[in-house]
mmCIF file of C-alpha atoms in Angstrom:
data_model
loop_
_atom_site.group_PDB
_atom_site.id
_atom_site.type_symbol
_atom_site.label_atom_id
_atom_site.label_comp_id
_atom_site.label_asym_id
_atom_site.label_seq_id
_atom_site.Cartn_x
_atom_site.Cartn_y
_atom_site.Cartn_z
ATOM 1 C CA MET A 1 37.939 -12.568 82.698
ATOM 2 C CA HIS A 2 37.509 -9.852 80.045
ATOM 3 C CA LYS A 3 34.196 -8.025 80.295
ATOM 4 C CA HIS A 4 32.582 -6.984 77.012
ATOM 5 C CA LEU A 5 30.628 -3.773 76.621
ATOM 6 C CA ARG A 6 27.027 -3.991 75.502
ATOM 7 C CA ARG A 7 26.691 -3.185 71.809
ATOM 8 C CA LEU A 8 24.565 -0.259 70.733
ATOM 9 C CA ASP A 9 21.490 -0.872 68.624
ATOM 10 C CA ARG A 10 21.940 -0.261 64.921
ATOM 11 C CA ILE A 11 20.655 2.989 63.532
ATOM 12 C CA TRP A 12 19.888 3.425 59.835
ATOM 13 C CA VAL A 13 19.818 6.932 58.429
ATOM 14 C CA ASP A 14 18.943 7.606 54.795
ATOM 15 C CA ALA A 15 21.320 10.560 54.416
ATOM 16 C CA PRO A 16 23.978 10.367 57.139
ATOM 17 C CA ILE A 17 26.394 13.208 57.832
ATOM 18 C CA TYR A 18 29.982 12.302 58.612
ATOM 19 C CA PHE A 19 32.642 14.459 60.241
ATOM 20 C CA ILE A 20 35.975 13.469 58.688
ATOM 21 C CA THR A 21 39.502 14.290 59.837
ATOM 22 C CA MET A 22 42.381 13.322 57.571
ATOM 23 C CA CYS A 23 46.082 13.781 58.331
ATOM 24 C CA THR A 24 49.015 13.919 55.956
ATOM 25 C CA LYS A 25 51.623 11.191 56.081
ATOM 26 C CA ASN A 26 54.060 11.853 58.920
ATOM 27 C CA ARG A 27 52.034 15.022 59.629
ATOM 28 C CA ARG A 28 53.976 16.924 56.970
ATOM 29 C CA ALA A 29 52.715 20.509 56.528
ATOM 30 C CA VAL A 30 52.024 20.167 52.794
ATOM 31 C CA LEU A 31 48.448 21.487 52.988
ATOM 32 C CA SER A 32 49.635 25.027 53.723
ATOM 33 C CA GLN A 33 50.486 25.518 50.040
ATOM 34 C CA ASP A 34 47.844 27.533 48.155
ATOM 35 C CA GLU A 35 47.929 25.101 45.215
ATOM 36 C CA VAL A 36 47.069 22.173 47.455
ATOM 37 C CA ALA A 37 44.130 24.016 49.021
ATOM 38 C CA GLU A 38 42.847 24.896 45.526
ATOM 39 C CA ILE A 39 42.999 21.228 44.509
ATOM 40 C CA LEU A 40 41.096 20.102 47.622
ATOM 41 C CA ILE A 41 38.432 22.777 47.235
ATOM 42 C CA GLY A 42 38.053 21.950 43.547
ATOM 43 C CA GLU A 43 37.696 18.234 44.200
ATOM 44 C CA TRP A 44 35.191 18.790 46.991
ATOM 45 C CA GLY A 45 33.222 21.028 44.637
ATOM 46 C CA VAL A 46 32.719 18.205 42.112
ATOM 47 C CA ALA A 47 32.486 15.370 44.662
ATOM 48 C CA HIS A 48 28.709 15.194 44.379
ATOM 49 C CA LYS A 49 28.817 14.728 40.622
ATOM 50 C CA ARG A 50 31.696 12.226 40.727
ATOM 51 C CA HIS A 51 30.929 10.228 43.872
ATOM 52 C CA GLY A 52 27.505 11.273 45.149
ATOM 53 C CA TRP A 53 29.067 13.038 48.141
ATOM 54 C CA ALA A 54 27.925 16.426 49.361
ATOM 55 C CA VAL A 55 30.872 18.102 51.076
ATOM 56 C CA GLY A 56 29.869 20.830 53.517
ATOM 57 C CA ARG A 57 31.986 23.017 55.753
ATOM 58 C CA TYR A 58 35.694 22.331 55.914
ATOM 59 C CA VAL A 59 38.886 23.551 57.572
ATOM 60 C CA ILE A 60 42.265 23.058 55.922
ATOM 61 C CA MET A 61 45.161 23.038 58.382
ATOM 62 C CA PRO A 62 48.857 22.666 57.435
ATOM 63 C CA ASP A 63 48.957 18.936 58.253
ATOM 64 C CA HIS A 64 45.295 17.868 58.366
ATOM 65 C CA VAL A 65 41.780 18.704 57.196
ATOM 66 C CA HIS A 66 38.365 18.541 58.856
ATOM 67 C CA PHE A 67 35.173 18.397 56.794
ATOM 68 C CA PHE A 68 31.555 17.359 56.840
ATOM 69 C CA LEU A 69 30.513 14.812 54.224
#
């Protein structure tokens, strides 16, 4: 018999903060190019105006990025 874990109660937060990690397809090291980093930084800079997102601290690695949203 498969035992199910108890579900956590739901929590509603008006302005949640997410920690996002995104990887490139097949973990290709395309993010190490300066042009790519400039594009990401530029898009994150206008994300609030375009999407209502506030992007905080971030780390750009060759094959993945970490950021707070």
